[in-house]
Coordinates of N, CA, C and O in Angstrom, one line a residue:
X1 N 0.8 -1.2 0.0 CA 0.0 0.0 0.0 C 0.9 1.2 0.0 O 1.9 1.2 0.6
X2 N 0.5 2.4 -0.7 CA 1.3 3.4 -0.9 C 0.7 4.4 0.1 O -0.5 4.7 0.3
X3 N 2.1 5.0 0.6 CA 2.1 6.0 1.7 C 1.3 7.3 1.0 O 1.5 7.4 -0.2
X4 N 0.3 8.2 1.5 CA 0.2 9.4 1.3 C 1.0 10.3 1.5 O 1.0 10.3 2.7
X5 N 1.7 11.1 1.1 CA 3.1 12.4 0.9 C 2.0 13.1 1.7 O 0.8 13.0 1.5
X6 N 2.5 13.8 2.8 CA 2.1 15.1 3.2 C 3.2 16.1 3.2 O 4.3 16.4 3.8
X7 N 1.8 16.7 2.0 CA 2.3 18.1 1.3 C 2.8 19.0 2.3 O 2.3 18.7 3.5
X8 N 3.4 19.8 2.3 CA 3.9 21.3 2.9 C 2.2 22.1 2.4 O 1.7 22.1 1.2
X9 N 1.6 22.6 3.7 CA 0.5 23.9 3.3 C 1.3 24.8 2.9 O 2.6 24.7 3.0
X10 N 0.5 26.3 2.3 CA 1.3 27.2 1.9 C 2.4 27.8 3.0 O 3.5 28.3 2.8
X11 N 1.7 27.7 4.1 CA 2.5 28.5 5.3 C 3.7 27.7 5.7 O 4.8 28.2 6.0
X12 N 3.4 26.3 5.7 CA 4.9 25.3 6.1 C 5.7 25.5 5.0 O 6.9 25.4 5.3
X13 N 5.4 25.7 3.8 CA 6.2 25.7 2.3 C 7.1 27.2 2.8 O 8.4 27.3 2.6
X14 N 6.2 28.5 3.3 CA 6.8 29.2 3.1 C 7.6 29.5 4.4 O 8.7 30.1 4.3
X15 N 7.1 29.2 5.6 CA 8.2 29.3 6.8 C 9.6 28.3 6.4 O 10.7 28.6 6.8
X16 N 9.3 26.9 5.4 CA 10.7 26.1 5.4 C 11.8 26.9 4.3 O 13.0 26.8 4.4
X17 N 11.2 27.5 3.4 CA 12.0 27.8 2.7 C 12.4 29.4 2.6 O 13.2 29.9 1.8
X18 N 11.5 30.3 3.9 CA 13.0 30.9 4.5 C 13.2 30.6 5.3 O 13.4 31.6 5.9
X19 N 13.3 29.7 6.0 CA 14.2 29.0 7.0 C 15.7 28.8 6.2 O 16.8 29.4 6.4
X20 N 15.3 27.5 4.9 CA 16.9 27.2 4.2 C 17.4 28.5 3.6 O 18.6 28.7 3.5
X21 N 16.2 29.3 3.0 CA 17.3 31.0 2.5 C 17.9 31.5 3.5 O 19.0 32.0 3.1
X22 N 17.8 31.6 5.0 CA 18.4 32.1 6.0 C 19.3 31.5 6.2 O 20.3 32.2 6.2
X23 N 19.4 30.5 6.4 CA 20.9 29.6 6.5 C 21.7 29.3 5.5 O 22.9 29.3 5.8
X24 N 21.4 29.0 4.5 CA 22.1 29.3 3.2 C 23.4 30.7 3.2 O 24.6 30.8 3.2
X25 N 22.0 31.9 3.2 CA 22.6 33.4 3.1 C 23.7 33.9 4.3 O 24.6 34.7 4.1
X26 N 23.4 33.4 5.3 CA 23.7 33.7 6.1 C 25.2 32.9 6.8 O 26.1 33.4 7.5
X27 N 25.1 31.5 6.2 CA 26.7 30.8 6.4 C 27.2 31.3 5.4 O 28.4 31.4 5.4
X28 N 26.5 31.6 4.4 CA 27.7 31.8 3.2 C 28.4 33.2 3.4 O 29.6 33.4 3.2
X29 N 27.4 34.3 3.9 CA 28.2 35.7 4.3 C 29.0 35.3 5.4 O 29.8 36.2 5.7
X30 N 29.0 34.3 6.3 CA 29.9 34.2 7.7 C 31.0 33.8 7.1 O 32.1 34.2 7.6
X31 N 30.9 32.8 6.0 CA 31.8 32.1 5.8 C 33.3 33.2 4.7 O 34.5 33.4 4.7
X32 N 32.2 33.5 4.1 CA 33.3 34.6 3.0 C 33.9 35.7 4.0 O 34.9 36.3 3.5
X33 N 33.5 36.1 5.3 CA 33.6 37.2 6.1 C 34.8 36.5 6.4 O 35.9 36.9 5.9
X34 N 34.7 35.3 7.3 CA 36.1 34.7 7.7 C 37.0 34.2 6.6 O 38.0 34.7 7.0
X35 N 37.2 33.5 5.6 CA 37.8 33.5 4.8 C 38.6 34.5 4.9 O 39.8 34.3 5.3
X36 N 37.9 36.2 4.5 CA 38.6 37.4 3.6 C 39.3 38.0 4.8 O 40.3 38.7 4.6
X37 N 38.8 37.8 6.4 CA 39.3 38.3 7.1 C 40.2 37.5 8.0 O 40.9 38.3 8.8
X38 N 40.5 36.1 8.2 CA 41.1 35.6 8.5 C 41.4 34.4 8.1 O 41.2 33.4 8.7
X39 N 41.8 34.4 7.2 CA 42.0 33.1 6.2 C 41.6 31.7 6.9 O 42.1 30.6 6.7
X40 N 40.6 32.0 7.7 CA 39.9 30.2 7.6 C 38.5 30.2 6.9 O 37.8 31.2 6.7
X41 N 38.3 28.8 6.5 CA 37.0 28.7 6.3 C 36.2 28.7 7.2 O 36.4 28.9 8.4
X42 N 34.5 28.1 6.4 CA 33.4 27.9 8.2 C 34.0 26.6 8.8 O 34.2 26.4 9.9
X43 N 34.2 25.5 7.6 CA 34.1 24.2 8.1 C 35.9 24.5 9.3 O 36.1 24.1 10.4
X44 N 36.9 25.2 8.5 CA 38.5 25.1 10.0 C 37.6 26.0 11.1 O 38.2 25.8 12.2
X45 N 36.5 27.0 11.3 CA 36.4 27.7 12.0 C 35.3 26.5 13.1 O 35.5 26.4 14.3
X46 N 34.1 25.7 12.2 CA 33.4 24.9 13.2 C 34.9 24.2 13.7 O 35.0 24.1 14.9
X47 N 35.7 23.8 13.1 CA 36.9 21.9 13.7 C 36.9 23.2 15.7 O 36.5 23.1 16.8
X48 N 37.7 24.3 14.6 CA 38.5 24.8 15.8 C 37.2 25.2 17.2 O 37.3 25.0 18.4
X49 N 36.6 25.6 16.8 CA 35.6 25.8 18.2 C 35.3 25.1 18.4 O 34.5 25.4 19.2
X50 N 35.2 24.1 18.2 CA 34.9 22.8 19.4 C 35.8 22.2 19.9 O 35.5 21.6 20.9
X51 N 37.3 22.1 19.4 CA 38.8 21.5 20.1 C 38.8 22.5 21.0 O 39.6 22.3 21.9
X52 N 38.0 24.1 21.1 CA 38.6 24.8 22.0 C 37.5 24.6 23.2 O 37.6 24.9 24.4
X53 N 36.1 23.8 22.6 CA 35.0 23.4 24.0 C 35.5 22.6 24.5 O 35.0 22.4 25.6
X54 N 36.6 21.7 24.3 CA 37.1 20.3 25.1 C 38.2 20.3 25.6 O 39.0 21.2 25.1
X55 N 38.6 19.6 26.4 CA 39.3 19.8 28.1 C 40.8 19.6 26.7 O 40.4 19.1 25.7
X56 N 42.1 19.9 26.8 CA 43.1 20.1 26.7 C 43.0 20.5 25.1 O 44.1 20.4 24.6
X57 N 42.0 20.8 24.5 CA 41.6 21.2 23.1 C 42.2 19.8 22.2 O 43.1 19.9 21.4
X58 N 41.4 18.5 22.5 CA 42.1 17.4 21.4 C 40.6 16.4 21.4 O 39.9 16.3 22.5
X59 N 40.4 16.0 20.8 CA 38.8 15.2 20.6 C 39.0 14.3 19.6 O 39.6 14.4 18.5
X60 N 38.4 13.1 20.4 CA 39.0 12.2 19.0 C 37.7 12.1 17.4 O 36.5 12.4 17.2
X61 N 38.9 11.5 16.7 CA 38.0 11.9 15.1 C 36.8 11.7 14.9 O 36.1 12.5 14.1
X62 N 36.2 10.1 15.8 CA 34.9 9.8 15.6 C 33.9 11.1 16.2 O 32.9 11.6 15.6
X63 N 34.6 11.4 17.7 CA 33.5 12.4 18.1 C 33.5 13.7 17.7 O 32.5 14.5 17.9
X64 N 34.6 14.0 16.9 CA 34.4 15.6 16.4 C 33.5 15.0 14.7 O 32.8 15.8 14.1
X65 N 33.8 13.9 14.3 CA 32.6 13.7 13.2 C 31.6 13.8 13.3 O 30.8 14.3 12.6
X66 N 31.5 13.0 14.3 CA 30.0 13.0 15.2 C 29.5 14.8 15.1 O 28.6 15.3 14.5
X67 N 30.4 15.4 16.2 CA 29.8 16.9 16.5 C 29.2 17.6 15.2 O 28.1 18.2 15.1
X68 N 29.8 17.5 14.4 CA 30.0 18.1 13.2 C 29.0 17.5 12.2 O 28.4 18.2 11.4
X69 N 28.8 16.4 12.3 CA 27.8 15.7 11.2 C 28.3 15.5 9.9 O 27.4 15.7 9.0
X70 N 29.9 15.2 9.6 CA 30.4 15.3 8.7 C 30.5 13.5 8.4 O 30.2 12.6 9.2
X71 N 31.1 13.4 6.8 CA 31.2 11.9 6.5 C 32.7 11.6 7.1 O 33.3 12.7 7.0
X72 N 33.4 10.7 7.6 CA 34.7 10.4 7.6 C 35.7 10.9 7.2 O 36.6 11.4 7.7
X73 N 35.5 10.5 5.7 CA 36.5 11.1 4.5 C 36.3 12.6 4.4 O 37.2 13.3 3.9
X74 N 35.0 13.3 4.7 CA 35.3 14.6 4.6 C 36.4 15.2 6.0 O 37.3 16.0 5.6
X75 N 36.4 14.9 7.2 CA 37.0 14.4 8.4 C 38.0 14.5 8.3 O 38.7 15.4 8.6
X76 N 38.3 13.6 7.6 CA 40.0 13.1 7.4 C 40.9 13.8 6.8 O 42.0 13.9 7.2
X77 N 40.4 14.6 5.3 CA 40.5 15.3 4.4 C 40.8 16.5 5.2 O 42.0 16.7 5.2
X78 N 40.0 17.4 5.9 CA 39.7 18.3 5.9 C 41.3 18.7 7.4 O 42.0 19.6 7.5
X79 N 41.2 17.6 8.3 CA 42.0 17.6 9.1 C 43.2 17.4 8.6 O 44.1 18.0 9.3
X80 N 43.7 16.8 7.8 CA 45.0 16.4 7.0 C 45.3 18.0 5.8 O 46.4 18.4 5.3
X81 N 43.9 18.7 5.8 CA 44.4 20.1 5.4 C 44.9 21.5 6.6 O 45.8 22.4 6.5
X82 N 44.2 21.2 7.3 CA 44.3 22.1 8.7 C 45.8 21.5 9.0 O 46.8 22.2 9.0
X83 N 45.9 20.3 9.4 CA 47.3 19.7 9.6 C 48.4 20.4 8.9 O 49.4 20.7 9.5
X84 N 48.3 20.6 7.7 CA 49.2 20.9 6.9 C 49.4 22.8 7.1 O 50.4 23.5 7.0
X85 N 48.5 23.0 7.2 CA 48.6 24.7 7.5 C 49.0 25.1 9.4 O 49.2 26.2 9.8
X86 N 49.0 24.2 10.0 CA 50.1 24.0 11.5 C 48.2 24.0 12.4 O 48.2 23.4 13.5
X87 N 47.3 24.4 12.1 CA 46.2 24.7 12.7 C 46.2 23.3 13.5 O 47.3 23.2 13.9
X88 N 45.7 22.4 13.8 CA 46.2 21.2 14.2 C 46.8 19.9 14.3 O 47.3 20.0 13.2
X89 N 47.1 19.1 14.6 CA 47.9 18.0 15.0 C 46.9 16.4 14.7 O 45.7 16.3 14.9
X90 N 47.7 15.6 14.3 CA 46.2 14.3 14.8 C 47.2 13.2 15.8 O 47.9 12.5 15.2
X91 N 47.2 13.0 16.8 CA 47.5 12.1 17.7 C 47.1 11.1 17.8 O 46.0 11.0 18.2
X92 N 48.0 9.8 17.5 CA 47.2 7.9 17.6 C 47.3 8.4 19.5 O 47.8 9.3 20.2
X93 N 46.3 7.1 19.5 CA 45.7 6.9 20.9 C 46.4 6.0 21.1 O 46.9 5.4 20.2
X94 N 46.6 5.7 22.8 CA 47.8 4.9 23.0 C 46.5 4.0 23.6 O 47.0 3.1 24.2
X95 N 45.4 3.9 23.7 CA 44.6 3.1 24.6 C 43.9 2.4 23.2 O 43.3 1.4 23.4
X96 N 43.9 2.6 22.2 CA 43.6 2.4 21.1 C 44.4 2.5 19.6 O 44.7 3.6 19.2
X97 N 44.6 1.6 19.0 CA 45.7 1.3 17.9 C 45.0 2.2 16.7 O 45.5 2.9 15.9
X98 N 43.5 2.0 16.9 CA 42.9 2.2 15.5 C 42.2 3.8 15.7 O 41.5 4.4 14.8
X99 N 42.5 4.4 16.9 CA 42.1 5.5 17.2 C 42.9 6.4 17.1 O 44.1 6.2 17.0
X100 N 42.3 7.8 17.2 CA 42.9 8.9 16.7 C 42.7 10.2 17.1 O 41.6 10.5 16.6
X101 N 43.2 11.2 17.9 CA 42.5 12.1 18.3 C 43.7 13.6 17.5 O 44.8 13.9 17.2
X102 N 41.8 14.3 17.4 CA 42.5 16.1 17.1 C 42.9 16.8 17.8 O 42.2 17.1 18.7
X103 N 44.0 17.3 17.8 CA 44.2 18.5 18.8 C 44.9 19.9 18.4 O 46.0 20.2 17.8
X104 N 44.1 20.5 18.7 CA 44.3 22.4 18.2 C 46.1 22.8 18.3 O 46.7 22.0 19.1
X105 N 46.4 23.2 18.2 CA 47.9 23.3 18.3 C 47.9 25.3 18.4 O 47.0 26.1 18.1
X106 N 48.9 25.4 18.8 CA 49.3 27.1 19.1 C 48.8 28.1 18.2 O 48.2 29.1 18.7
X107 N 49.0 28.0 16.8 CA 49.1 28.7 16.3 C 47.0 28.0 15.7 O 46.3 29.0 15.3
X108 N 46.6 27.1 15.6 CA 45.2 26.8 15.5 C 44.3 28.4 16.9 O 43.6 29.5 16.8
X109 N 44.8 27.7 17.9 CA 44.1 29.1 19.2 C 44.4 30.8 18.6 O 43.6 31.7 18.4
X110 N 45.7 30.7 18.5 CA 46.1 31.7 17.7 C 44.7 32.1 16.5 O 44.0 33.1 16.5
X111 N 44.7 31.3 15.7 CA 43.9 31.7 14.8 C 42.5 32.1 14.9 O 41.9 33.0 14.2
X112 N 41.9 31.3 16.2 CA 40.7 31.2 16.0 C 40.7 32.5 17.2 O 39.7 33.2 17.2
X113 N 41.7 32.7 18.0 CA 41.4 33.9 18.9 C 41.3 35.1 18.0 O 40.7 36.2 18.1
X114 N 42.1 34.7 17.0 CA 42.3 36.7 15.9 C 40.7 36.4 15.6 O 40.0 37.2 16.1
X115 N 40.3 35.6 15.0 CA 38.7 35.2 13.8 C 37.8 35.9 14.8 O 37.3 37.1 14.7
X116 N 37.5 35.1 15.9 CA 36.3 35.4 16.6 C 35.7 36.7 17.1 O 34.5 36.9 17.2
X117 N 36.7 37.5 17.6 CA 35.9 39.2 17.6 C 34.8 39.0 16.6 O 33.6 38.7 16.8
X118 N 35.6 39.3 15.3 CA 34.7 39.9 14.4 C 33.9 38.6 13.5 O 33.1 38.6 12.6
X119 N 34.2 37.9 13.9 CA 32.8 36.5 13.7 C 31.7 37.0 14.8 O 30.6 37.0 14.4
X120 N 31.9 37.4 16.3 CA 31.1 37.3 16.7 C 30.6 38.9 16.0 O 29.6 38.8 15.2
X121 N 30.9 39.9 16.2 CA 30.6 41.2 15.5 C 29.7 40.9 14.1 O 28.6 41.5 14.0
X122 N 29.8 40.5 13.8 CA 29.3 39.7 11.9 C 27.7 39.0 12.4 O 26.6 39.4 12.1
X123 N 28.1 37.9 13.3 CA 26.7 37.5 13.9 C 26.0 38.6 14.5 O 24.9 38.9 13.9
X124 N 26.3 39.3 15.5 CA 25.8 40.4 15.7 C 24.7 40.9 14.8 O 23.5 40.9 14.8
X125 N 25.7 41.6 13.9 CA 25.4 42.7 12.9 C 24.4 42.2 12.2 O 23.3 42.9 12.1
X126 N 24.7 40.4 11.3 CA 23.9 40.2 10.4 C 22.4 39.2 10.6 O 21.5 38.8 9.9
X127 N 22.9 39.1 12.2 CA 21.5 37.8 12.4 C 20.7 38.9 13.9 O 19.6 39.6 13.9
X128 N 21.8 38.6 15.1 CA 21.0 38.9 16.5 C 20.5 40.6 16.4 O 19.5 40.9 17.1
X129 N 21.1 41.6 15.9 CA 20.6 42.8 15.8 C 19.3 42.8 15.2 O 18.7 43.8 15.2
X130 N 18.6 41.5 14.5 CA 17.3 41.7 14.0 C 16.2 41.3 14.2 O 15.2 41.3 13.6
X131 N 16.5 40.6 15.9 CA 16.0 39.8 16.1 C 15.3 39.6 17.9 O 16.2 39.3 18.6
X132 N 14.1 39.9 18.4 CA 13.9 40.6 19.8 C 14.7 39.4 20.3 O 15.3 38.6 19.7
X133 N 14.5 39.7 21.8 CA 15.0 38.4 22.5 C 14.0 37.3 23.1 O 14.4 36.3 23.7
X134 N 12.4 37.7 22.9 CA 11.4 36.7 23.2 C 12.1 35.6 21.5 O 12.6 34.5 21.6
X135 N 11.9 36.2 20.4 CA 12.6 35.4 19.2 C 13.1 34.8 18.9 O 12.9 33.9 18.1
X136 N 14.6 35.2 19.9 CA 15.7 34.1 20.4 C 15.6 33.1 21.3 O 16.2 32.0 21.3
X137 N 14.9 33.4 22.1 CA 14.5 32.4 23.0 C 13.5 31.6 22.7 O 13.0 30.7 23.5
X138 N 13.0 31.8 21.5 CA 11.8 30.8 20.3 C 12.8 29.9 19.5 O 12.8 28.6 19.3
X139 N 13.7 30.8 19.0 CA 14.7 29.9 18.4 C 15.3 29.1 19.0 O 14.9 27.9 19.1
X140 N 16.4 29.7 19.7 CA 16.9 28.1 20.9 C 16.0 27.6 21.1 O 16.4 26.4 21.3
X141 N 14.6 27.6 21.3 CA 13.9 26.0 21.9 C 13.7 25.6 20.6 O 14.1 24.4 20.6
X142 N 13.4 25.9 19.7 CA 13.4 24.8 18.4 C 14.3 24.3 17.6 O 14.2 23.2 17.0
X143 N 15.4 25.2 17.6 CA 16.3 24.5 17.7 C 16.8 23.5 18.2 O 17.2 22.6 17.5
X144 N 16.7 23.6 19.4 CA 17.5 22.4 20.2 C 16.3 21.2 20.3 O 16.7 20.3 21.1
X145 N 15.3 21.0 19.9 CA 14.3 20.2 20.0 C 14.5 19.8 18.4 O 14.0 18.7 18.1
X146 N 14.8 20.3 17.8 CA 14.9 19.6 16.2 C 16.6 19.0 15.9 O 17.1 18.4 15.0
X147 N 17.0 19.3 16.7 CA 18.7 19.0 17.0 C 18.4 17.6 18.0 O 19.2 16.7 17.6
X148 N 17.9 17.4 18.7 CA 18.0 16.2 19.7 C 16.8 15.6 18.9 O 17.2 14.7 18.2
X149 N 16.3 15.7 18.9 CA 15.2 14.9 17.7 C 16.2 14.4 16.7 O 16.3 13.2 16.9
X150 N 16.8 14.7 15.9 CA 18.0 14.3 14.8 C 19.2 13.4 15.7 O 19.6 12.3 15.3
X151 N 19.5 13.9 16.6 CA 20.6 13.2 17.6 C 19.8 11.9 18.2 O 20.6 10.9 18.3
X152 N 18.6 11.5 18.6 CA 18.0 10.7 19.0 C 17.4 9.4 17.7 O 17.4 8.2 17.8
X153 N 17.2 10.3 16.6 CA 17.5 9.3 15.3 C 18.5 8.3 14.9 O 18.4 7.3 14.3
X154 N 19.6 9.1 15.7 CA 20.7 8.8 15.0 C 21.5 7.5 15.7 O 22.3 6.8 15.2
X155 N 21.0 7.4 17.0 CA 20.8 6.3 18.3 C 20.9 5.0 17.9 O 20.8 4.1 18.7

């Protein structure tokens, strides 16, 4: 027996699709901002803020893929580029042969300490200046309820 598709109404069609123009427009201006202003991308700017949320800034590969929602090979790739520009290190695990952990290296903190002023200034300017704070506090909960819903899938 075949499933019935439920359609998007006009209002869910048009709340989802600015939803994805907002996120779309809006990583891609974060992203060219950091680029032109501090030569990382979004994806070296997510690696580095999260080696800097974790205790001695080093996370192993699975769980920063995990964080990130990236495929492996993009992972691997992407860290073996950062590696190469001194931003971080990849360390084998001595508790595990087949394990591997990231770790931010000096001049990685370095980097991401110069970025972030004006990343956060940029968010500022181009998202939270437009937005009340009953809004924000609409967002964080749906957010994080469509984030743990996706994380609870994934179980």
């Amino acid at each position: 027996m075949a499933e019935t598709v439920r359609w998007l109404t006009p209002e869910e069609q048009h709340a989802w699709r600015s939803f994805t123009r907002l996120h779309e427009r809006l990583g891609g201006r974060l992203s060219r901002l950091l680029q032109a202003e501090s030569n990382l991308s979004g994806p070296d700017f997510a690696v580095l803020v999260h080696l800097t949320d974790v205790p001695d800034g080093r996370q192993r590969y699975q769980e920063l893929t995990r964080a990130l929602d990236w495929e492996k090979s993009r992972m691997s790739h992407h860290i073996a580029r950062m590696a190469g520009r001194g931003l971080v290190v990849r360390e084998d695990c001595p508790e595990d042969g087949r394990g591997a952990f990231v770790v931010i290296t000096d001049a990685g903190r370095a980097a991401i300490e110069a970025a972030a002023p004006r990343h956060v200034e940029a968010v500022r300017e181009l998202f939270l200046d437009h937005v009340t704070p009953s809004e924000l506090r609409v967002l964080a909960q749906l957010s994080e309820r469509v984030v743990n819903k996706l994380d609870d899938d994934q179980r």
